[in-house]
Coordinates of C-alpha atoms in Angstrom, one line a residue:
M13 CA 79.1 59.8 -0.7
T14 CA 82.8 59.5 -1.9
N15 CA 85.4 60.7 0.6
I16 CA 87.5 63.3 -1.2
K17 CA 90.5 65.3 0.2
I18 CA 92.5 67.9 -1.7
I19 CA 96.0 68.8 0.0
P20 CA 98.4 71.3 -1.4
L21 CA 101.9 70.2 -0.3
G22 CA 103.5 73.0 -2.1
G23 CA 102.9 75.6 -4.7
V24 CA 100.7 77.9 -2.6
R25 CA 102.0 81.2 -1.0
E26 CA 105.2 80.7 -2.9
N27 CA 106.5 80.6 -6.5
G28 CA 107.4 77.0 -7.7
K29 CA 107.5 73.6 -5.8
N30 CA 103.9 72.6 -7.2
I31 CA 102.5 69.5 -5.8
Y32 CA 98.9 68.7 -5.0
A33 CA 97.6 65.5 -3.5
V34 CA 94.0 64.5 -4.3
E35 CA 92.6 61.6 -2.2
V36 CA 89.6 59.9 -3.6
A37 CA 88.6 57.1 -1.0
D38 CA 91.6 54.9 -0.6
E39 CA 93.6 56.2 -3.7
I40 CA 95.8 59.1 -3.8
F41 CA 96.6 61.1 -7.1
V42 CA 99.8 63.2 -7.0
L43 CA 99.5 66.2 -9.5
D44 CA 103.0 67.5 -10.3
C45 CA 106.2 67.1 -8.1
G46 CA 108.2 70.2 -8.5
L47 CA 111.0 72.2 -6.8
R48 CA 111.8 75.9 -6.4
Y49 CA 115.1 77.7 -6.5
P50 CA 116.2 79.4 -3.2
E51 CA 116.0 83.2 -2.6
D52 CA 119.2 84.6 -1.5
E53 CA 118.6 84.3 2.4
L54 CA 118.8 80.4 1.9
L55 CA 122.6 80.6 2.0
G56 CA 124.2 77.8 0.0
I57 CA 121.0 75.9 -0.6
D58 CA 120.7 74.4 -4.0
V59 CA 117.0 73.8 -4.3
V60 CA 113.9 73.4 -2.0
I61 CA 111.6 70.5 -2.4
P62 CA 108.3 69.6 -1.0
D63 CA 107.8 67.5 2.3
F64 CA 106.7 64.1 1.3
T65 CA 106.0 62.9 4.9
Y66 CA 102.1 62.5 4.3
L67 CA 102.6 60.7 1.0
V68 CA 105.4 58.4 2.5
E69 CA 103.2 57.4 5.4
N70 CA 100.2 56.7 2.9
A71 CA 102.6 55.2 0.2
E72 CA 100.2 52.1 -0.3
K73 CA 97.4 54.7 -1.5
V74 CA 99.5 56.6 -4.0
A75 CA 98.2 55.6 -7.4
G76 CA 100.4 57.6 -9.3
V77 CA 102.1 60.8 -10.2
F78 CA 100.5 63.0 -13.0
L79 CA 102.8 65.8 -14.6
T80 CA 101.5 68.9 -16.3
H81 CA 104.6 70.0 -18.2
G82 CA 108.5 69.6 -18.2
H83 CA 109.6 72.8 -16.2
A84 CA 111.5 72.3 -12.8
D85 CA 108.5 73.5 -10.9
A86 CA 106.4 70.7 -12.0
I87 CA 109.0 67.8 -12.3
G88 CA 112.1 68.8 -10.5
A89 CA 111.6 67.1 -7.2
L90 CA 110.5 63.9 -8.8
P91 CA 113.8 61.8 -8.1
Y92 CA 113.6 62.7 -4.3
F93 CA 110.0 61.6 -4.2
L94 CA 110.5 58.3 -6.1
E95 CA 113.4 57.4 -3.9
E96 CA 110.6 57.3 -1.0
V97 CA 107.5 56.1 -3.0
A98 CA 108.1 54.2 -6.2
A99 CA 104.8 55.3 -7.8
P100 CA 104.1 55.0 -11.6
V101 CA 104.8 58.5 -13.4
F102 CA 102.3 59.8 -16.1
G103 CA 102.9 62.7 -18.6
S104 CA 103.2 63.8 -22.2
E105 CA 105.9 62.5 -24.5
L106 CA 108.3 65.6 -23.9
T107 CA 107.4 65.9 -20.2
I108 CA 108.3 62.1 -19.6
A109 CA 111.5 62.5 -21.5
L110 CA 112.6 65.5 -19.4
A111 CA 111.4 63.7 -16.2
K112 CA 113.6 60.7 -17.3
L113 CA 116.6 63.0 -17.6
N114 CA 116.1 64.1 -13.9
V115 CA 115.4 60.8 -12.5
K116 CA 118.2 58.9 -14.2
S117 CA 120.9 61.6 -13.1
Y118 CA 120.1 60.9 -9.5
E119 CA 122.0 57.9 -8.3
A120 CA 119.1 56.6 -6.0
T121 CA 116.6 56.5 -8.8
K122 CA 118.6 55.9 -11.9
N123 CA 117.0 52.4 -12.5
F124 CA 113.4 53.7 -12.0
K125 CA 111.5 52.7 -15.2
E126 CA 107.8 53.0 -14.6
F127 CA 107.1 55.9 -16.9
H128 CA 104.0 56.3 -18.9
V129 CA 103.2 58.5 -21.8
V130 CA 99.7 60.1 -22.1
D131 CA 98.2 62.7 -24.3
A132 CA 94.8 64.5 -24.5
E133 CA 92.9 61.3 -25.6
T134 CA 94.2 59.3 -22.7
E135 CA 91.8 58.0 -19.9
I136 CA 92.9 56.0 -17.1
D137 CA 90.3 54.2 -15.0
Y138 CA 91.0 53.7 -11.4
K139 CA 88.7 52.0 -8.8
N140 CA 87.4 55.4 -7.4
A141 CA 88.1 57.8 -10.3
T142 CA 89.0 58.5 -13.9
I143 CA 92.1 60.5 -15.0
S144 CA 92.0 62.5 -18.1
F145 CA 93.9 65.2 -19.5
F146 CA 93.5 68.4 -21.8
K147 CA 95.9 70.4 -23.9
T148 CA 97.1 73.7 -22.7
T149 CA 99.2 76.6 -23.9
H150 CA 102.4 77.3 -22.2
T151 CA 106.2 78.1 -23.0
I152 CA 106.9 74.4 -23.5
P153 CA 105.2 72.0 -25.9
D154 CA 103.0 68.9 -24.7
S155 CA 101.7 71.0 -21.6
L156 CA 98.6 69.3 -20.3
G157 CA 96.0 70.0 -17.6
I158 CA 94.6 67.1 -15.4
A159 CA 90.9 66.0 -14.7
I160 CA 90.1 63.7 -12.0
K161 CA 86.5 62.5 -12.5
T162 CA 84.8 61.4 -9.3
A163 CA 81.2 60.4 -8.4
E164 CA 80.9 64.0 -6.9
G165 CA 82.3 65.8 -10.0
S166 CA 85.6 66.4 -11.5
I167 CA 88.6 68.0 -9.7
V168 CA 90.6 69.9 -12.4
Y169 CA 94.2 71.1 -12.2
T170 CA 95.1 73.6 -14.9
G171 CA 99.1 73.5 -14.5
D172 CA 100.8 76.6 -15.9
F173 CA 98.7 77.9 -18.8
K174 CA 97.7 81.0 -20.9
F175 CA 95.4 81.5 -24.0
D176 CA 96.9 82.4 -27.2
Q177 CA 94.7 82.5 -30.3
S178 CA 97.8 82.5 -32.5
A179 CA 99.5 79.6 -30.9
E180 CA 100.9 76.9 -33.3
A181 CA 99.6 73.4 -33.2
M182 CA 101.8 71.7 -30.5
Y183 CA 101.0 74.8 -28.1
Q184 CA 97.2 75.1 -28.8
T185 CA 94.7 74.8 -26.0
D186 CA 91.7 72.6 -26.6
Y187 CA 88.8 74.8 -25.9
G188 CA 86.2 72.1 -26.7
R189 CA 87.6 69.6 -24.4
L190 CA 87.7 72.1 -21.5
A191 CA 83.8 73.2 -22.4
N192 CA 83.1 69.3 -22.2
I193 CA 84.6 69.0 -18.8
G194 CA 82.8 72.0 -17.6
A195 CA 79.5 70.6 -19.0
S196 CA 79.9 67.2 -17.1
G197 CA 80.4 69.1 -13.6
V198 CA 83.4 70.4 -12.0
L199 CA 83.5 70.0 -8.1
A200 CA 86.8 72.0 -7.7
L201 CA 89.2 73.8 -9.7
L202 CA 92.9 74.3 -9.0
S203 CA 94.2 77.1 -11.2
D204 CA 97.4 78.8 -12.1
S205 CA 97.6 82.3 -10.2
S206 CA 101.1 83.3 -11.4
N207 CA 100.0 86.3 -13.4
S208 CA 96.6 87.1 -11.7
E209 CA 97.7 90.7 -10.5
N210 CA 98.7 92.1 -14.0
P211 CA 95.6 93.4 -16.0
L212 CA 97.9 94.0 -19.2
Q213 CA 97.4 91.9 -22.1
V214 CA 100.1 89.3 -22.5
A215 CA 101.7 89.3 -26.0
S216 CA 100.9 86.5 -28.2
E217 CA 103.9 84.3 -29.3
Q218 CA 103.7 85.4 -32.8
Q219 CA 104.2 89.2 -31.5
I220 CA 107.1 88.0 -29.4
A221 CA 108.6 86.0 -32.3
E222 CA 108.7 89.2 -34.4
E223 CA 110.2 91.1 -31.6
V224 CA 112.8 88.7 -31.1
F225 CA 113.8 88.7 -35.0
D226 CA 113.6 92.6 -35.1
T227 CA 116.0 92.7 -32.4
I228 CA 118.3 90.1 -33.7
N229 CA 118.2 91.3 -37.3
Y230 CA 118.9 95.0 -36.9
W231 CA 122.2 94.5 -34.7
D232 CA 125.4 94.7 -36.6
G233 CA 127.7 93.1 -33.9
R234 CA 127.7 89.9 -31.9
I235 CA 124.7 88.9 -30.0
I236 CA 124.3 87.1 -26.6
V237 CA 120.7 86.1 -25.9
A238 CA 120.0 84.9 -22.2
S239 CA 117.0 82.5 -21.7
V240 CA 115.8 80.0 -19.4
A241 CA 116.8 76.5 -20.7
S242 CA 113.3 75.0 -20.4
N243 CA 111.7 77.6 -22.3
L244 CA 111.7 75.7 -25.6
K245 CA 109.2 78.2 -27.2
R246 CA 111.6 81.1 -26.8
I247 CA 114.7 78.9 -27.9
Q248 CA 112.7 78.0 -31.0
Q249 CA 112.0 81.6 -31.7
V250 CA 115.7 82.5 -31.3
F251 CA 116.8 79.7 -33.8
N252 CA 114.3 80.9 -36.3
A253 CA 115.5 84.7 -35.8
A254 CA 119.1 83.6 -36.2
Y255 CA 118.5 81.7 -39.5
R256 CA 116.4 84.6 -41.0
S257 CA 119.4 86.9 -40.0
G258 CA 122.1 84.9 -41.3
R259 CA 123.7 84.0 -37.9
K260 CA 125.1 80.8 -36.5
V261 CA 124.0 79.9 -32.9
I262 CA 126.6 78.8 -30.4
L263 CA 124.9 76.9 -27.3
T264 CA 126.3 77.6 -23.7
G265 CA 124.7 76.8 -20.2
H266 CA 124.4 73.9 -18.0
D267 CA 121.1 72.3 -19.0
L268 CA 120.8 73.6 -22.6
E269 CA 122.5 70.8 -24.7
R270 CA 120.8 67.9 -23.1
I271 CA 117.4 69.6 -23.3
V272 CA 117.8 70.7 -26.8
K273 CA 119.0 67.3 -27.9
T274 CA 116.1 65.6 -26.4
A275 CA 113.6 68.1 -27.8
L276 CA 115.1 67.7 -31.4
K277 CA 114.9 64.0 -31.1
L278 CA 111.1 64.2 -30.2
E279 CA 110.6 66.8 -32.9
K280 CA 109.4 69.4 -30.3
L281 CA 112.3 71.8 -31.6
H282 CA 113.5 72.0 -35.2
L283 CA 116.6 73.6 -36.8
P284 CA 115.8 75.9 -39.8
E285 CA 119.1 74.6 -41.4
E286 CA 121.2 71.6 -40.5
D287 CA 124.4 73.5 -39.7
L288 CA 122.7 76.2 -37.6
L289 CA 124.4 75.1 -34.4
V290 CA 128.3 75.7 -34.2
P291 CA 130.6 74.4 -31.4
I292 CA 131.9 77.0 -29.4
K293 CA 135.6 76.0 -30.3
D294 CA 134.6 77.1 -33.9
M295 CA 133.3 80.5 -32.9
K296 CA 136.4 82.4 -34.1
K297 CA 135.9 81.1 -37.6
Y298 CA 132.9 83.6 -38.0
P299 CA 132.7 87.5 -38.0
D300 CA 130.9 88.8 -35.0
E301 CA 127.9 89.9 -37.1
N302 CA 127.3 86.3 -38.0
I303 CA 127.4 85.0 -34.4
L304 CA 124.4 84.6 -31.9
I305 CA 125.5 83.2 -28.5
L306 CA 122.7 81.5 -26.5
E307 CA 123.3 81.4 -22.7
T308 CA 120.7 79.6 -20.7
G309 CA 120.2 77.7 -17.5
R310 CA 117.8 77.4 -14.7
M311 CA 115.9 80.6 -13.3
G312 CA 118.7 83.1 -12.5
E313 CA 121.5 81.1 -14.1
P314 CA 121.8 83.0 -17.2
I315 CA 121.9 86.3 -15.6
K316 CA 124.6 85.1 -13.4
S317 CA 126.5 83.8 -16.5
L318 CA 126.1 87.3 -18.1
Q319 CA 127.8 88.8 -14.9
K320 CA 130.8 86.5 -15.5
M321 CA 131.1 87.4 -19.1
A322 CA 131.1 91.1 -18.2
T323 CA 133.8 90.6 -15.5
N324 CA 136.0 88.2 -17.5
R325 CA 135.2 85.3 -15.3
H326 CA 133.3 83.3 -18.0
R327 CA 135.1 80.2 -19.2
N328 CA 134.5 81.0 -22.8
I329 CA 132.9 84.3 -23.5
V330 CA 133.8 87.9 -22.6
I331 CA 131.5 90.9 -23.2
K332 CA 133.3 93.4 -25.3
K333 CA 132.5 96.7 -27.1
G334 CA 130.0 96.4 -29.9
D335 CA 128.1 93.2 -28.2
L336 CA 124.4 93.3 -27.6
V337 CA 123.2 91.4 -24.7
Y338 CA 119.5 90.3 -25.2
I339 CA 117.6 89.2 -22.2
T340 CA 114.6 87.3 -23.2
T341 CA 113.5 85.8 -19.9
T342 CA 111.1 87.8 -17.5
P343 CA 112.6 88.3 -14.1
N344 CA 110.5 87.7 -11.0
T345 CA 110.5 90.4 -8.3
A346 CA 113.3 88.8 -6.4
M347 CA 115.5 88.9 -9.4
E348 CA 114.8 92.5 -10.6
T349 CA 117.7 94.0 -8.5
T350 CA 120.2 91.2 -9.9
V351 CA 119.1 92.0 -13.4
A352 CA 119.7 95.9 -12.8
K353 CA 123.1 95.2 -11.4
T354 CA 123.9 92.9 -14.4
E355 CA 123.0 95.4 -16.9
D356 CA 125.3 97.9 -15.2
M357 CA 128.0 95.5 -15.5
I358 CA 127.5 94.8 -19.2
Y359 CA 127.6 98.6 -20.0
R360 CA 130.7 98.9 -18.0
A361 CA 132.2 96.2 -20.1
G362 CA 131.3 97.9 -23.4
G363 CA 128.2 96.0 -24.3
E364 CA 124.7 97.1 -24.7
V365 CA 121.6 95.6 -23.2
K366 CA 118.0 95.2 -24.4
T367 CA 115.5 93.2 -22.8
I368 CA 112.2 91.4 -24.3
T369 CA 110.0 93.3 -21.7
D370 CA 111.1 96.7 -23.0
N371 CA 108.4 96.7 -25.6
L372 CA 106.1 93.8 -24.7
R373 CA 104.4 92.2 -21.7
V374 CA 105.6 88.6 -21.9
S375 CA 104.4 85.7 -19.7
G376 CA 103.7 82.0 -20.0
H377 CA 100.9 82.4 -17.6
G378 CA 97.5 83.9 -18.2
N379 CA 96.5 87.4 -17.3
P380 CA 93.1 88.0 -15.4
N381 CA 91.0 87.8 -18.6
N382 CA 92.6 84.3 -19.2
L383 CA 91.9 83.2 -15.8
Q384 CA 88.3 84.1 -15.7
L385 CA 87.7 82.6 -19.2
M386 CA 89.1 79.4 -17.7
M387 CA 86.6 79.5 -14.8
N388 CA 83.8 80.2 -17.2
L389 CA 84.6 77.2 -19.4
L390 CA 84.8 74.8 -16.5
K391 CA 82.2 76.4 -14.1
P392 CA 83.7 75.0 -10.8
E393 CA 81.5 74.8 -7.6
Y394 CA 84.6 75.4 -5.6
F395 CA 87.9 77.3 -6.5
I396 CA 91.3 76.9 -5.3
P397 CA 93.8 79.3 -6.5
V398 CA 97.3 77.8 -6.7
Q399 CA 100.8 78.5 -8.0
G400 CA 101.6 81.8 -6.7
E401 CA 102.5 84.0 -3.6
Y402 CA 99.5 84.9 -1.2
R403 CA 98.8 88.2 -2.9
Q404 CA 98.5 86.6 -6.3
L405 CA 96.1 83.9 -4.7
A406 CA 94.1 86.6 -3.2
A407 CA 93.9 88.6 -6.5
H408 CA 92.7 85.3 -8.2
A409 CA 90.0 84.7 -5.4
D410 CA 88.7 88.2 -6.3
L411 CA 88.6 87.4 -9.9
A412 CA 86.7 84.1 -9.2
H413 CA 84.2 86.1 -7.1
E414 CA 83.6 88.5 -10.1
V415 CA 82.5 85.7 -12.4
G416 CA 80.0 84.3 -9.7
I417 CA 81.8 82.1 -7.3
P418 CA 80.9 83.0 -3.8
Y419 CA 83.8 83.7 -1.5
R420 CA 82.7 80.8 0.9
N421 CA 83.5 78.5 -2.0
I422 CA 87.0 80.0 -2.4
F423 CA 89.9 78.4 -0.5
L424 CA 93.1 80.4 0.1
T425 CA 95.2 77.5 1.3
A426 CA 98.5 77.2 3.0
K427 CA 100.8 74.3 2.5
G428 CA 99.5 71.3 4.1
D429 CA 95.9 72.3 4.6
V430 CA 93.4 69.5 4.1
L431 CA 90.3 70.4 2.4
S432 CA 87.7 67.5 2.6
Y433 CA 84.4 67.0 1.0
E434 CA 81.9 66.0 3.9
K435 CA 78.0 66.2 3.8
G436 CA 77.9 67.9 0.4
R437 CA 80.4 70.7 1.3
L438 CA 84.1 71.2 0.7
I439 CA 85.5 72.4 4.2
L440 CA 89.0 72.9 5.9
S441 CA 89.2 70.1 8.0
G442 CA 92.9 70.0 9.2
S443 CA 96.6 70.0 8.0
V444 CA 99.5 67.6 7.4
P445 CA 103.3 68.3 7.5
A446 CA 104.4 70.5 4.6
D447 CA 107.6 72.2 5.5
N448 CA 110.2 73.1 3.2
V449 CA 113.0 70.4 2.5
M450 CA 116.3 71.9 1.6
I451 CA 118.9 70.2 -0.7
D452 CA 122.5 71.1 -0.1
G453 CA 124.7 69.0 -2.2
I454 CA 124.0 65.4 -1.6
G455 CA 122.2 66.3 1.7
V456 CA 118.4 66.0 1.6
G457 CA 116.6 67.7 4.5
D458 CA 119.8 67.8 6.8
I459 CA 119.8 71.7 6.7
G460 CA 117.5 73.3 9.1
N461 CA 116.8 76.8 10.4
I462 CA 119.6 76.6 12.9
V463 CA 122.2 75.8 10.2
L464 CA 120.8 78.4 8.1
R465 CA 120.9 81.1 11.0
D466 CA 124.6 80.1 11.5
R467 CA 125.3 80.5 7.8
K468 CA 123.6 84.1 7.9
V469 CA 125.6 85.1 10.9
L470 CA 128.8 84.0 9.3
S471 CA 127.9 85.8 6.2
E472 CA 127.3 89.0 8.0
D473 CA 129.8 89.1 11.0
G474 CA 132.2 86.2 10.3
I475 CA 133.9 83.7 12.7
F476 CA 136.1 84.2 15.7
V477 CA 138.2 81.3 16.9
A478 CA 140.2 81.0 20.2
V479 CA 142.4 78.0 20.4
L480 CA 144.4 77.0 23.6
T481 CA 145.7 74.0 25.4
I482 CA 145.2 73.1 29.2
N483 CA 146.4 70.7 31.7
R484 CA 143.5 69.9 33.9
R485 CA 145.6 67.9 36.6
E486 CA 148.2 70.7 37.0
K487 CA 145.4 73.2 36.6
K488 CA 147.4 75.6 34.3
I489 CA 147.2 76.8 30.6
V490 CA 150.0 75.0 28.7
A491 CA 149.8 76.9 25.4
A492 CA 148.7 80.6 25.4
P493 CA 145.4 81.2 23.5
Q494 CA 145.8 81.8 19.7
I495 CA 143.1 84.0 18.2
T496 CA 142.3 83.8 14.4
S497 CA 139.3 85.5 12.5
R498 CA 137.7 85.1 9.2
G499 CA 135.3 87.7 7.7
F500 CA 135.2 89.7 11.0
V501 CA 138.2 92.1 11.1
Y502 CA 141.6 92.5 9.3
V503 CA 143.9 91.1 12.0
K504 CA 146.9 93.1 11.3
A505 CA 145.1 96.3 11.9
N506 CA 143.5 95.1 15.0
R507 CA 146.3 93.7 17.1
D508 CA 145.1 95.4 20.2
L509 CA 141.7 93.9 20.1
M510 CA 143.2 90.4 19.4
Q511 CA 145.5 90.8 22.4
E512 CA 142.8 91.9 24.8
A513 CA 140.6 89.0 23.4
A514 CA 143.5 86.5 24.4
K515 CA 143.8 88.1 27.8
I516 CA 139.9 87.4 28.2
V517 CA 140.1 83.8 27.3
T518 CA 143.2 83.4 29.6
D519 CA 141.5 85.0 32.5
V520 CA 138.2 83.0 32.0
T521 CA 140.1 79.7 31.6
E522 CA 142.2 80.2 34.8
K523 CA 139.2 81.0 36.8
N524 CA 137.4 77.7 35.6
L525 CA 140.6 75.7 36.4
T526 CA 140.3 76.7 40.0
Y527 CA 137.0 75.3 40.2
S528 CA 136.7 71.9 42.3
E529 CA 134.4 70.4 39.5
F530 CA 135.8 71.3 36.0
E531 CA 133.1 71.4 33.3
W532 CA 134.2 71.6 29.6
S533 CA 130.7 73.1 28.6
R534 CA 130.9 75.7 31.2
L535 CA 134.3 77.0 30.3
K536 CA 133.5 77.1 26.6
Q537 CA 130.1 79.0 27.2
E538 CA 131.8 81.5 29.5
I539 CA 134.4 82.3 26.7
R540 CA 131.8 82.7 24.2
E541 CA 129.9 84.9 26.6
H542 CA 132.7 87.2 27.8
L543 CA 134.2 87.4 24.2
S544 CA 130.8 88.3 22.7
R545 CA 130.4 91.2 25.1
Y546 CA 133.7 92.5 24.5
L547 CA 133.8 92.2 20.6
F548 CA 130.2 93.8 20.5
D549 CA 131.4 96.7 22.8
Q550 CA 134.5 97.4 20.5
T551 CA 132.9 96.7 17.0
K552 CA 129.1 96.5 17.4
R553 CA 129.2 93.0 15.6
R554 CA 128.3 89.6 16.6
P555 CA 130.7 87.0 15.2
V556 CA 130.2 83.2 15.5
I557 CA 132.6 82.5 18.4
L558 CA 134.2 79.1 18.4
P559 CA 136.5 78.2 21.5
V560 CA 138.9 75.1 20.8
I561 CA 140.1 73.7 24.0
M562 CA 142.9 71.0 23.9
E563 CA 144.1 68.9 26.8
S564 CA 147.8 68.1 27.0
S565 CA 147.6 64.9 29.1
S566 CA 145.1 63.0 27.1
R567 CA 145.9 64.6 23.8
K568 CA 142.1 64.9 23.1
R569 CA 140.5 67.7 21.7
N570 CA 137.2 69.0 23.0
Y571 CA 134.9 71.2 20.8

C-alpha cells in the first residue's frame, strides 16, 4: 500500500494563503503557494505567508509546485518559497506569466528560471504518481484544477472555481474531464469552500457584463470604476462596456499596468479598439462624459484609493460633483465597514456610488449547488473542504454529507494537520509547524506576536519617554529627567502630569543610587512600574513606557 499524506499548510480556517502538500511515498507535490493580506489588527504587516518549515526540512522530496491560477492567494508566496526550496513550478500560460512577474521582482529569486507551462492535456509522470490538470471557471483565464493519480486513487484539488454555463471558451469548465476523473476513482477531494454558506444563485458572467454596460452607458458624467487588478474577467467587461459607451479608459493603480500588459501580450485580454486606453496625462483632453477611470489594486487597495480621491489626497484624481464611483469588487466581511465609510466620503465629495452587488450576487466561487455538483462528478471517498474560514468549511462539510459522504470521511482540518492513508483508511495522524509568517518591508518572519502586541499598544495608548543622566560614582542625577510623549496626552495641556512624572523618575532613581549594588535593569523596571501605576491612575491608559538612562562618566547610553 502506498504511503500517502495530505497536509494543508494554509488556506484552512482563513481566507487566502492556499498551500497544500500531498506526499506520495518519497515525493511531495505542493499545490498552490499563496499569501493573504493582513486584517487591521496586524499593524504595519504587508502580507502573511505560510510557514514552509516542513517543506524546507524535506526539500529533497519536493517534486514541484503546481499552481491553479494567477491570483495572489495561489501564487503570491512563491518568491519566498523558492528562496528556500528551488523546486520546479508548473502552471498554465497566464498563471506562469504572472508568477514570473512576482518571482523576478523579488531580489533573492530574480534569476529563478525553472517554470513549466502546462494545460488541460498535460500529464506528468513521477515515480509514485501522475499529475494531470482540468479546466475550471474562475475570474481569471487559464484556471486549472489538479489531479494526482496514485495507486490508491486520485487526490483532486479544485482551486478556485464556479460553474457558469454561459462562460466563454477560455473560462469554460471541462465537465467531461471531471466525469472521467471521477470514474477512474477519487480517493480524496480538496474543494473550494469560499461561497459554501450562500444559497443564492451566483450571476453568470454574461449577466454581469450586461449590468456593467448598463451602469456605464446610462451615466452622463465621469465614471470611476474600482476593481481588483487580478480580476481579468471584470477588467475585460469594463473595457467592452467603455467601448460600447464611447468612453476612453484611463488606468491607475499599483499592479494594473503590468498585469494588463502581460494579459494583452498573451491574448487573455483584448482591446475592442486600439486607442481605447489613454494616458492619464491626456485625461483633460476629453470631456467627462467620455472618460472612464479604472482604479485597481490588490484586495482593499482600490477602496483605499477611492478614499484618497474623495479627500483630495490622490496624486491624480479628485472626486467631484457629477462623478459616479462604480465598485465592481465584492468586499469580504472584514472590508464591509471600510466600504461603507468610503461610500460616505464619496457622497461628501459630491460623487455618487453604485456597487455591482446592488442588483446581482457576484462571486468567482461556486455556490452550494456548484459545490455539490463538483462532488457528484468526482465521487470522492474522502472529502476535505479547504479555502475558507471554519464556518465555511463546516457548511461545505454539511453539503458533502447531503450528497452521501459520511461525516467520518470528512475532515475539517487546521493548518499543519497531517492526514495519512493507513490500512485502507484516511486518518488524522499528527501535525507539522504551520504558523503565520509575517512580511514587513524586507523582513520575513522577524515580526512576531510580541512586536505586534507592542504596535497595538502604541496605536491605542501611545509612548511615554523619560530621559535622564546619572553619575553612578558620585551617586547623583546629573541632568534632571526630561519627559516626552507621543500619542498619549497633549503635553502643553498636561504640565502638572509631566512634572509629577518627572518627580517620580527622580525619586526612583535617587533611591536606586543609594543601593550598594546598582543594577540598570532594576532601575528601569522600577521606573516603568511606578510611572505605569501613576499614569493609569490619572488617565486610565497604559502607554508604552521607555526609560532612557545615560551615564555621564562613561558617556554610554543604557536602553
